[in-house]
Coordinates of N, CA and C in Angstrom, one line a residue:
M1 N 100.2 12.4 -174.1 CA 101.1 13.5 -174.3 C 101.4 13.8 -175.8
T2 N 101.1 14.9 -176.3 CA 101.5 15.2 -177.7 C 102.4 15.5 -178.3
P3 N 102.9 15.4 -179.3 CA 104.2 15.2 -180.2 C 105.1 16.6 -179.6
W4 N 104.2 17.7 -179.7 CA 105.0 19.2 -179.7 C 105.4 18.8 -178.0
L5 N 104.4 18.4 -177.2 CA 105.3 18.6 -176.0 C 106.0 17.4 -175.8
R6 N 106.0 16.4 -176.5 CA 107.1 15.4 -176.4 C 108.4 15.9 -176.9
M7 N 108.4 16.5 -177.8 CA 109.6 17.2 -178.2 C 110.0 18.0 -177.4
R8 N 109.4 18.9 -176.9 CA 109.5 20.0 -176.1 C 110.3 19.6 -174.8
T9 N 109.7 18.4 -174.3 CA 110.2 17.8 -173.1 C 111.5 17.0 -173.2
E10 N 111.8 16.7 -174.7 CA 113.0 16.0 -175.0 C 114.1 17.0 -174.9
V11 N 114.0 18.4 -175.3 CA 114.8 19.2 -175.6 C 115.2 19.9 -174.2
S12 N 114.2 19.9 -173.4 CA 114.9 20.6 -172.1 C 115.8 19.5 -171.2
G13 N 115.9 18.2 -171.4 CA 116.6 17.4 -170.9 C 118.2 17.6 -171.3
V14 N 119.0 17.5 -170.4 CA 120.5 17.4 -170.9 C 121.0 16.2 -171.5
R15 N 121.6 16.1 -172.8 CA 121.5 15.2 -173.4 C 123.4 15.4 -173.8
F16 N 124.0 14.1 -174.1 CA 125.0 14.5 -175.0 C 124.9 15.1 -176.3
A17 N 123.9 14.6 -176.8 CA 123.4 15.4 -178.3 C 123.6 16.9 -178.4
D18 N 123.3 17.7 -177.4 CA 123.2 18.7 -177.2 C 124.8 19.4 -177.0
I19 N 125.6 18.5 -176.5 CA 127.2 19.0 -176.3 C 127.7 18.8 -177.5
Y20 N 127.2 17.4 -178.3 CA 127.8 17.4 -179.4 C 127.7 18.6 -180.6
A21 N 126.3 18.6 -180.9 CA 125.7 19.6 -181.4 C 126.6 21.1 -181.1
S22 N 126.4 21.3 -179.9 CA 127.4 22.7 -179.5 C 129.0 22.8 -180.1
L23 N 129.6 21.5 -179.7 CA 130.9 21.3 -180.4 C 131.0 21.4 -181.9
L24 N 130.2 20.7 -182.5 CA 130.3 20.5 -183.8 C 129.8 21.8 -184.2
A25 N 129.0 22.6 -184.3 CA 128.6 24.2 -184.3 C 129.9 25.0 -184.3
W26 N 130.4 24.6 -183.4 CA 131.8 25.5 -182.8 C 132.8 25.2 -184.0
L27 N 133.0 23.6 -184.3 CA 134.0 23.2 -185.2 C 133.9 23.9 -186.6
L28 N 132.3 24.3 -187.1 CA 132.2 24.6 -188.4 C 132.1 26.0 -188.1
L29 N 131.9 26.9 -187.1 CA 132.5 27.8 -187.1 C 133.8 28.6 -187.1
A30 N 134.8 27.6 -186.4 CA 136.1 28.0 -186.6 C 136.6 27.8 -188.0
G31 N 135.7 26.5 -188.8 CA 136.3 26.5 -190.3 C 135.9 27.9 -190.7
F32 N 134.6 28.7 -190.5 CA 134.1 29.5 -191.2 C 135.1 30.7 -190.9
I33 N 135.3 30.9 -189.5 CA 136.6 32.0 -189.4 C 137.8 31.8 -189.9
I34 N 138.5 30.6 -190.2 CA 139.9 30.5 -190.5 C 139.6 30.9 -192.1
L35 N 138.4 30.6 -192.8 CA 138.8 30.9 -194.2 C 138.8 32.4 -194.4
P36 N 138.2 33.0 -194.0 CA 138.2 34.4 -194.3 C 139.8 35.1 -194.3
A37 N 140.5 34.4 -193.0 CA 141.8 34.7 -192.8 C 142.9 34.3 -193.8
T38 N 142.6 33.3 -194.6 CA 143.4 32.6 -195.6 C 142.8 33.7 -197.2
I39 N 142.0 35.0 -197.2 CA 142.1 35.3 -198.2 C 143.2 36.4 -198.3
T40 N 143.8 37.1 -197.1 CA 144.8 38.1 -197.4 C 146.0 37.4 -198.1
S41 N 146.3 38.6 -199.1 CA 147.5 37.9 -200.1 C 148.9 38.9 -199.5
F42 N 149.7 38.3 -200.2 CA 151.0 39.1 -200.3 C 151.4 39.8 -201.2
R43 N 150.4 40.6 -201.9 CA 150.2 41.2 -202.7 C 151.1 42.3 -202.7
H44 N 150.8 43.2 -201.5 CA 151.0 44.4 -201.2 C 152.0 44.6 -200.5
S45 N 152.9 43.2 -200.0 CA 154.2 43.1 -199.1 C 155.3 43.7 -200.1
R46 N 156.0 44.6 -199.2 CA 157.4 44.9 -199.7 C 158.6 43.5 -200.1
I47 N 158.3 42.8 -199.7 CA 159.1 41.5 -199.8 C 159.0 41.1 -201.3
L48 N 158.0 41.4 -201.9 CA 157.9 40.9 -203.3 C 158.5 41.8 -204.3
D49 N 158.9 42.5 -204.0 CA 159.4 43.9 -205.1 C 160.4 43.1 -206.0
N50 N 161.2 42.2 -205.3 CA 162.6 42.0 -206.5 C 161.7 40.8 -207.1
I51 N 161.0 39.8 -206.9 CA 160.8 38.4 -207.3 C 160.2 38.2 -208.4
G52 N 159.5 39.4 -209.0 CA 158.9 39.2 -210.6 C 157.5 39.0 -210.5
N53 N 156.7 39.0 -211.6 CA 155.4 38.7 -211.0 C 154.7 37.4 -211.1
T54 N 155.5 36.1 -211.7 CA 155.5 34.8 -211.6 C 155.9 34.6 -210.2
G55 N 156.5 34.8 -209.3 CA 157.2 34.6 -207.9 C 155.8 35.3 -207.3
V56 N 155.2 36.4 -207.5 CA 154.0 37.1 -206.6 C 152.9 36.2 -207.0
K57 N 152.6 35.5 -208.0 CA 151.2 34.7 -208.4 C 151.6 33.5 -207.8
V58 N 152.6 32.7 -207.6 CA 153.2 31.8 -206.9 C 152.6 32.0 -205.4
L59 N 153.3 32.8 -204.7 CA 153.0 33.1 -203.1 C 151.7 33.4 -203.1
D60 N 151.1 34.3 -203.9 CA 149.7 34.8 -203.8 C 148.9 33.5 -203.6
T61 N 149.1 32.4 -204.3 CA 148.5 31.1 -204.4 C 148.7 30.4 -203.3
I62 N 149.7 30.3 -202.8 CA 150.3 28.9 -202.2 C 150.4 29.3 -200.6
H63 N 150.3 30.8 -200.2 CA 150.7 31.2 -198.9 C 149.6 30.7 -198.0
S64 N 148.5 30.0 -198.4 CA 147.4 30.2 -197.5 C 147.0 28.7 -197.6
I65 N 147.7 27.8 -198.1 CA 147.1 26.3 -198.1 C 147.1 25.5 -196.7
P66 N 148.0 25.9 -196.0 CA 148.0 25.3 -194.8 C 146.8 25.7 -194.0
L67 N 146.3 26.9 -194.0 CA 145.1 27.6 -193.3 C 143.7 27.1 -194.0
L68 N 144.1 26.7 -195.2 CA 143.2 26.0 -196.2 C 142.8 25.0 -195.9
V69 N 143.4 24.5 -195.6 CA 143.3 22.9 -195.0 C 142.7 22.9 -193.8
I70 N 143.0 23.3 -193.2 CA 142.9 23.4 -191.4 C 141.2 23.9 -192.0
A71 N 141.1 24.9 -192.2 CA 139.5 25.4 -192.3 C 138.6 24.4 -192.9
G72 N 139.1 23.9 -194.0 CA 138.3 22.9 -195.0 C 138.1 21.7 -194.1
T73 N 138.8 21.0 -193.5 CA 138.9 19.8 -192.3 C 137.7 20.2 -191.5
S74 N 138.0 21.6 -190.8 CA 137.0 21.9 -189.9 C 135.4 22.3 -190.4
C75 N 135.3 22.6 -191.4 CA 133.9 23.1 -192.1 C 133.4 21.7 -192.2
V76 N 134.3 20.8 -192.8 CA 133.7 19.3 -193.4 C 133.4 18.3 -192.6
C77 N 134.3 18.3 -191.4 CA 134.1 17.7 -190.0 C 132.7 18.0 -189.0
G78 N 133.1 19.7 -189.1 CA 131.5 20.0 -188.2 C 130.4 19.5 -189.3
S79 N 130.2 19.6 -190.7 CA 129.2 19.4 -191.2 C 128.5 18.1 -191.4
L80 N 129.7 17.5 -191.5 CA 129.2 15.8 -191.3 C 128.5 15.3 -190.1
G81 N 129.4 16.0 -188.7 CA 129.1 15.6 -187.8 C 127.2 16.2 -187.1
L82 N 127.4 17.6 -188.0 CA 126.0 17.8 -187.6 C 124.6 17.4 -188.5
F83 N 125.3 16.9 -189.9 CA 124.5 15.6 -190.5 C 124.1 14.8 -189.6
W84 N 125.2 14.0 -189.2 CA 124.7 12.9 -188.4 C 123.9 13.2 -187.4
L85 N 124.1 14.2 -186.5 CA 123.3 14.6 -185.3 C 121.8 14.6 -186.0
C86 N 121.6 15.4 -186.9 CA 120.2 15.3 -187.4 C 119.7 14.2 -187.9
W87 N 120.3 13.5 -188.7 CA 120.0 11.7 -188.8 C 119.2 11.4 -187.7
K88 N 120.4 11.2 -186.6 CA 120.3 10.7 -185.2 C 119.0 11.1 -184.5
N89 N 118.6 12.5 -184.6 CA 118.0 13.3 -183.8 C 116.3 13.7 -184.8
K90 N 116.3 12.8 -185.7 CA 115.5 13.2 -186.8 C 114.0 13.4 -186.6
E91 N 113.8 12.9 -185.6 CA 112.3 12.8 -185.1 C 112.0 14.0 -184.1
N92 N 113.1 14.3 -183.4 CA 112.7 15.7 -182.6 C 113.2 17.3 -183.5
H93 N 112.3 17.5 -184.0 CA 111.9 18.8 -185.2 C 112.4 20.0 -184.2
I94 N 112.2 19.9 -182.6 CA 112.3 21.2 -182.1 C 113.8 21.4 -181.9
W95 N 114.1 20.2 -181.4 CA 115.7 20.0 -181.3 C 116.7 20.4 -182.3
L96 N 116.1 20.0 -183.4 CA 116.9 20.4 -184.5 C 117.1 21.6 -184.8
E97 N 115.9 22.5 -184.8 CA 115.7 23.8 -184.8 C 116.7 24.5 -184.2
E98 N 116.2 24.4 -182.7 CA 117.2 25.0 -182.0 C 118.9 24.7 -181.6
R99 N 119.0 23.6 -181.9 CA 120.6 23.1 -181.8 C 121.0 23.2 -182.7
V100 N 120.6 22.7 -184.3 CA 121.4 22.6 -185.2 C 121.1 24.1 -186.3
F101 N 120.2 23.9 -186.9 CA 119.6 25.0 -187.9 C 120.0 26.2 -187.4
L102 N 119.5 26.8 -186.4 CA 119.6 28.0 -186.2 C 120.9 28.5 -185.7
P103 N 121.7 27.5 -184.9 CA 123.4 28.0 -184.6 C 123.8 28.1 -185.8
T104 N 123.6 27.2 -186.7 CA 124.7 27.0 -188.2 C 124.2 28.1 -189.0
L105 N 122.7 28.6 -189.1 CA 122.6 29.8 -189.6 C 123.2 30.8 -189.3
L106 N 123.1 31.3 -188.1 CA 123.9 32.4 -187.6 C 125.4 32.2 -187.8
N107 N 126.3 31.2 -187.5 CA 127.2 31.0 -187.9 C 128.0 31.3 -189.3
A108 N 126.7 31.0 -190.4 CA 127.3 31.1 -191.5 C 126.9 32.6 -191.8
V109 N 125.9 33.3 -191.6 CA 125.9 34.8 -191.7 C 127.0 35.7 -191.3
V110 N 127.6 35.4 -190.2 CA 128.5 36.0 -189.3 C 129.8 35.9 -190.6
S111 N 129.9 34.6 -190.8 CA 131.1 34.4 -191.4 C 131.0 35.1 -193.4
L112 N 129.9 35.0 -193.6 CA 129.9 35.9 -194.8 C 129.8 37.2 -194.7
M113 N 130.1 37.7 -193.6 CA 129.9 39.3 -193.2 C 131.3 39.6 -192.9
S114 N 131.9 38.6 -192.4 CA 133.7 38.6 -192.1 C 134.1 38.3 -193.5
A115 N 133.7 37.4 -194.0 CA 134.5 37.2 -195.7 C 134.4 38.6 -196.5
L116 N 133.1 39.3 -196.4 CA 133.2 40.4 -197.3 C 133.9 41.6 -196.8
I117 N 133.6 41.8 -195.4 CA 134.6 42.9 -194.8 C 136.2 42.7 -195.2
N118 N 136.8 41.3 -194.8 CA 137.8 40.9 -195.4 C 138.5 41.3 -196.7
V119 N 137.5 40.9 -197.7 CA 137.7 41.2 -198.9 C 137.8 42.8 -199.5
Y120 N 136.8 43.7 -198.8 CA 136.7 45.0 -199.0 C 137.5 45.8 -198.3
T121 N 138.1 45.5 -197.0 CA 139.1 46.2 -196.6 C 140.5 45.7 -196.3
T122 N 141.0 44.4 -196.6 CA 142.3 43.7 -196.3 C 142.6 43.8 -197.8
D123 N 141.9 43.4 -198.9 CA 142.4 42.9 -199.9 C 142.0 44.3 -201.1
N124 N 141.4 45.1 -200.6 CA 140.6 46.5 -201.2 C 139.7 46.1 -202.4
G125 N 139.0 45.3 -202.2 CA 138.1 44.3 -203.2 C 138.4 43.7 -203.9
Y126 N 139.5 43.3 -203.9 CA 139.8 42.5 -204.8 C 139.8 40.7 -204.6
W127 N 139.1 40.3 -205.7 CA 138.1 38.9 -205.3 C 139.2 37.6 -205.7
S128 N 140.2 37.3 -204.5 CA 141.0 36.0 -204.9 C 140.3 34.8 -205.1
L129 N 140.8 33.8 -205.5 CA 140.2 32.4 -205.6 C 139.3 32.1 -204.3
T130 N 140.8 31.8 -203.4 CA 140.2 32.0 -201.9 C 138.8 32.5 -201.4
A131 N 139.0 33.7 -201.6 CA 137.8 34.5 -201.4 C 136.3 33.9 -202.1
I132 N 136.6 33.7 -203.2 CA 135.5 33.5 -204.1 C 134.8 31.9 -203.4
I133 N 136.0 31.3 -202.9 CA 135.5 29.5 -202.6 C 135.2 29.9 -201.4
T134 N 135.5 30.9 -200.4 CA 135.1 31.2 -199.3 C 133.7 31.6 -199.3
V135 N 133.4 32.3 -200.1 CA 132.1 33.0 -200.1 C 130.6 31.8 -200.6
I136 N 131.5 31.2 -201.8 CA 130.6 30.2 -202.5 C 129.9 29.2 -201.3
V137 N 131.0 28.8 -200.3 CA 130.9 27.4 -199.3 C 129.9 28.2 -198.3
V138 N 129.9 29.5 -197.8 CA 129.2 29.9 -197.0 C 128.0 30.1 -197.7
I139 N 128.0 30.7 -198.7 CA 126.2 30.9 -199.1 C 125.5 29.4 -199.6
L140 N 126.4 28.5 -199.7 CA 125.8 27.1 -199.7 C 125.0 26.6 -198.3
T141 N 126.2 26.8 -197.5 CA 126.0 26.7 -196.4 C 124.5 27.1 -195.6
I142 N 124.4 28.4 -195.8 CA 123.1 29.7 -196.0 C 121.8 29.0 -196.5
L143 N 122.2 28.4 -197.7 CA 121.1 28.0 -198.4 C 120.7 26.9 -198.2
V144 N 121.4 25.6 -197.7 CA 121.0 24.4 -197.3 C 120.3 24.5 -195.7
T145 N 121.1 25.3 -195.0 CA 120.4 25.4 -193.7 C 118.9 26.2 -193.5
V146 N 118.8 27.1 -194.5 CA 117.6 27.7 -194.8 C 116.6 26.6 -195.4
T147 N 116.9 25.8 -196.1 CA 116.0 24.7 -196.7 C 115.9 23.8 -196.0
L148 N 116.7 23.4 -194.9 CA 116.2 22.2 -193.8 C 115.6 22.9 -192.7
Y149 N 116.0 24.4 -192.3 CA 114.7 24.8 -191.6 C 113.5 25.0 -191.9
A150 N 113.0 25.2 -193.0 CA 111.9 25.7 -193.9 C 111.1 24.0 -193.4
V151 N 111.9 23.2 -194.3 CA 111.5 21.6 -194.3 C 111.1 21.2 -192.8
N152 N 112.0 21.4 -192.1 CA 111.7 21.0 -190.4 C 110.9 21.7 -189.8
R153 N 110.4 23.3 -190.1 CA 109.3 23.8 -189.3 C 108.0 23.7 -189.8
K154 N 107.5 22.5 -190.8 CA 106.0 21.9 -191.2 C 105.7 21.2 -189.9
P155 N 106.5 20.2 -189.6 CA 106.3 19.1 -188.7 C 105.9 20.0 -187.5
I156 N 106.6 21.2 -187.2 CA 106.5 21.6 -185.6 C 105.3 22.3 -185.8
N157 N 105.2 23.2 -186.8 CA 103.6 24.3 -186.7 C 102.6 22.7 -186.8
I158 N 102.4 21.6 -187.6 CA 101.4 20.6 -187.2 C 101.3 20.0 -185.8
A159 N 103.0 20.2 -185.0 CA 102.5 19.4 -183.9 C 101.8 20.5 -182.7
W160 N 102.5 21.7 -183.0 CA 102.1 23.1 -182.3 C 100.6 23.0 -182.5
G161 N 99.8 22.7 -183.6 CA 98.6 22.9 -183.9 C 97.4 21.9 -183.2
E162 N 98.3 20.6 -183.2 CA 97.5 19.3 -182.5 C 97.5 19.8 -181.2
H163 N 98.6 20.2 -180.7 CA 98.8 20.5 -179.1 C 97.9 21.4 -178.9
K164 N 97.8 22.9 -179.6 CA 96.8 23.8 -179.1 C 95.3 23.4 -179.2
S165 N 95.2 22.3 -180.4 CA 93.6 22.3 -180.0 C 93.2 21.1 -179.2
L166 N 94.1 20.3 -178.4 CA 93.9 19.4 -177.4 C 93.6 20.5 -176.2
N167 N 94.5 21.5 -176.0 CA 94.5 22.1 -174.6 C 93.3 23.0 -175.0
Q168 N 92.8 23.5 -176.0 CA 91.2 24.2 -176.1 C 90.2 23.4 -175.7
L169 N 90.3 21.6 -176.3 CA 89.3 21.0 -176.1 C 89.4 20.5 -174.4
H170 N 90.5 20.6 -173.5 CA 90.4 19.8 -172.2 C 90.5 21.4 -171.1
Y171 N 91.0 22.2 -171.8 CA 91.2 23.5 -170.7 C 90.2 24.9 -171.2
G172 N 90.0 24.7 -172.5 CA 89.0 25.9 -172.8 C 90.1 26.9 -173.1
R173 N 91.0 26.6 -173.4 CA 92.0 28.1 -173.8 C 92.8 27.8 -174.9

């Protein structure tokens, strides 16, 4: 059995790692979805008309801390769990690509779009500290995922080449 066929066969089997990967990707996505929600500020609220400039700054800073903690915890737990799964399944590059890298990349791209839409619609283009942190975390996630995907792709291509060569040798196709 060629390395490519072994990896492909292992991917098709139902395993707990698939369930864990899905749950951890959803946990990471939950953090990504909650992060843009923390961007909205009280700046435009009528409640703040009489509390002065200092009060507005304090409320603008602290209003989203519980959501930020939940989002940060979700992102950290999802990321650490996915890194653990990557380490545990490091020999199956096809599984890593299909179950970890592509879902994480797509979740991060959607989150980046959500954060940008939130900044430019809800806050009229105002980049709060929370918005900046959100976009930095998401862009770093995209960069790390694309890098890991590219590094992971090489062994897949090598295994596919070997598999194709053996098929041509044995079957003439």
